[in-house]
Amino acid sequence: MTATLSLAKHSAAAPSVRDAVEVRWTTPEAKLWVATQGDDFAGFVEFSDGHYEVTDGRGVQLAARATLREAKASLALPHEQPAKPMTLLYVAVATGGLALSLFIASLAIVWMG
């Protein structure tokens, strides 16, 4: 029981990676804020049509925010990448199924004719 308590105490005290490197902001032009973390590009915020559009360092567009403070904070939060690969998989399977169906139908027409 002592080992479990000391392990829990140790893991609770460990700093997170996100806290280790400060996010710095620059404004290269009006209505655009660019974030860097260390030497790496971390994303940007752009004011457009009355809200702040947020794009992370991988180019994934996150949810729009109402204020600049919320938009900047959203880049510091962990977020999941959209499920584009699964969508592409479904499209590929459906396209393959359609192509196979058309091929079989074509063979049936040739065989009957």
XYZ file of C-alpha atoms in Angstrom:
113
model
C 0.000 0.000 0.000
C 2.897 2.362 0.686
C 4.300 1.826 -2.821
C 0.973 2.743 -4.363
C 0.705 5.931 -2.348
C 4.241 7.048 -3.138
C 3.725 6.294 -6.850
C 0.520 8.320 -6.892
C 2.261 11.183 -5.132
C 5.155 11.069 -7.629
C 2.920 11.030 -10.734
C 0.764 13.869 -9.413
C 3.839 16.040 -8.922
C 5.278 15.438 -12.394
C 5.054 18.543 -14.610
C 3.190 18.234 -17.883
C 5.036 18.599 -21.171
C 2.723 21.413 -22.265
C 3.831 23.541 -19.293
C 7.516 23.060 -20.099
C 7.694 25.320 -23.169
C 6.016 28.724 -23.257
C 3.800 29.676 -26.191
C 4.836 33.011 -27.727
C 2.564 35.127 -29.894
C 3.448 37.527 -32.703
C 1.177 39.679 -34.843
C 2.629 39.901 -38.360
C -0.425 41.811 -39.621
C -3.755 43.116 -38.386
C -6.249 40.408 -37.357
C -3.614 37.619 -37.423
C -1.781 36.106 -34.420
C 0.879 33.421 -34.879
C 1.939 31.073 -32.073
C 5.329 29.460 -31.626
C 6.394 27.025 -28.952
C 10.141 26.978 -28.642
C 11.323 27.043 -32.253
C 8.234 25.221 -33.568
C 5.160 26.674 -35.243
C 2.199 26.047 -32.912
C -0.684 27.496 -34.951
C -2.424 30.751 -35.634
C -5.584 32.721 -34.895
C -7.296 34.894 -37.489
C -10.180 37.302 -36.912
C -12.759 36.834 -39.653
C -16.494 37.575 -39.921
C -16.837 38.544 -36.259
C -15.131 35.490 -34.727
C -11.652 34.076 -34.231
C -10.712 31.122 -36.431
C -8.092 28.830 -34.895
C -5.683 26.589 -36.810
C -3.229 24.353 -34.955
C 0.401 23.645 -35.816
C -0.555 20.712 -38.076
C -2.949 22.829 -40.142
C -6.103 21.394 -38.564
C -8.833 24.008 -38.164
C -10.288 23.982 -34.656
C -13.607 25.379 -33.486
C -14.042 29.121 -33.931
C -14.028 31.212 -30.749
C -15.840 34.385 -29.735
C -12.864 36.118 -28.097
C -9.149 36.340 -28.782
C -8.372 35.064 -25.278
C -10.462 31.901 -25.866
C -8.910 31.377 -29.288
C -5.355 31.601 -27.957
C -6.196 29.320 -25.031
C -7.692 26.693 -27.350
C -4.279 26.108 -28.946
C -2.861 25.198 -25.543
C -5.574 22.581 -24.949
C -5.097 18.998 -26.114
C -7.392 18.213 -29.030
C -8.004 15.284 -31.292
C -7.343 15.338 -34.984
C -10.533 14.993 -37.011
C -11.336 11.496 -38.242
C -10.492 12.176 -41.883
C -8.634 8.858 -42.382
C -11.759 6.888 -41.371
C -13.925 8.969 -43.675
C -11.520 8.309 -46.525
C -11.605 4.599 -45.699
C -15.407 4.555 -45.901
C -15.334 6.397 -49.220
C -12.726 3.984 -50.593
C -14.714 0.905 -49.522
C -17.950 2.314 -50.957
C -16.239 3.218 -54.242
C -14.670 -0.231 -54.462
C -18.018 -1.882 -53.781
C -19.692 0.219 -56.454
C -16.958 -0.586 -58.974
C -17.225 -4.313 -58.224
C -21.034 -4.191 -58.592
C -20.744 -2.430 -61.956
C -18.160 -4.977 -63.121
C -20.391 -7.905 -62.161
C -23.407 -6.265 -63.826
C -21.353 -5.725 -66.998
C -20.288 -9.376 -67.036
C -23.900 -10.449 -66.582
C -25.006 -8.294 -69.528
C -22.212 -9.681 -71.739
C -22.970 -13.257 -70.690
C -26.703 -12.863 -71.348
C -26.219 -11.131 -74.694
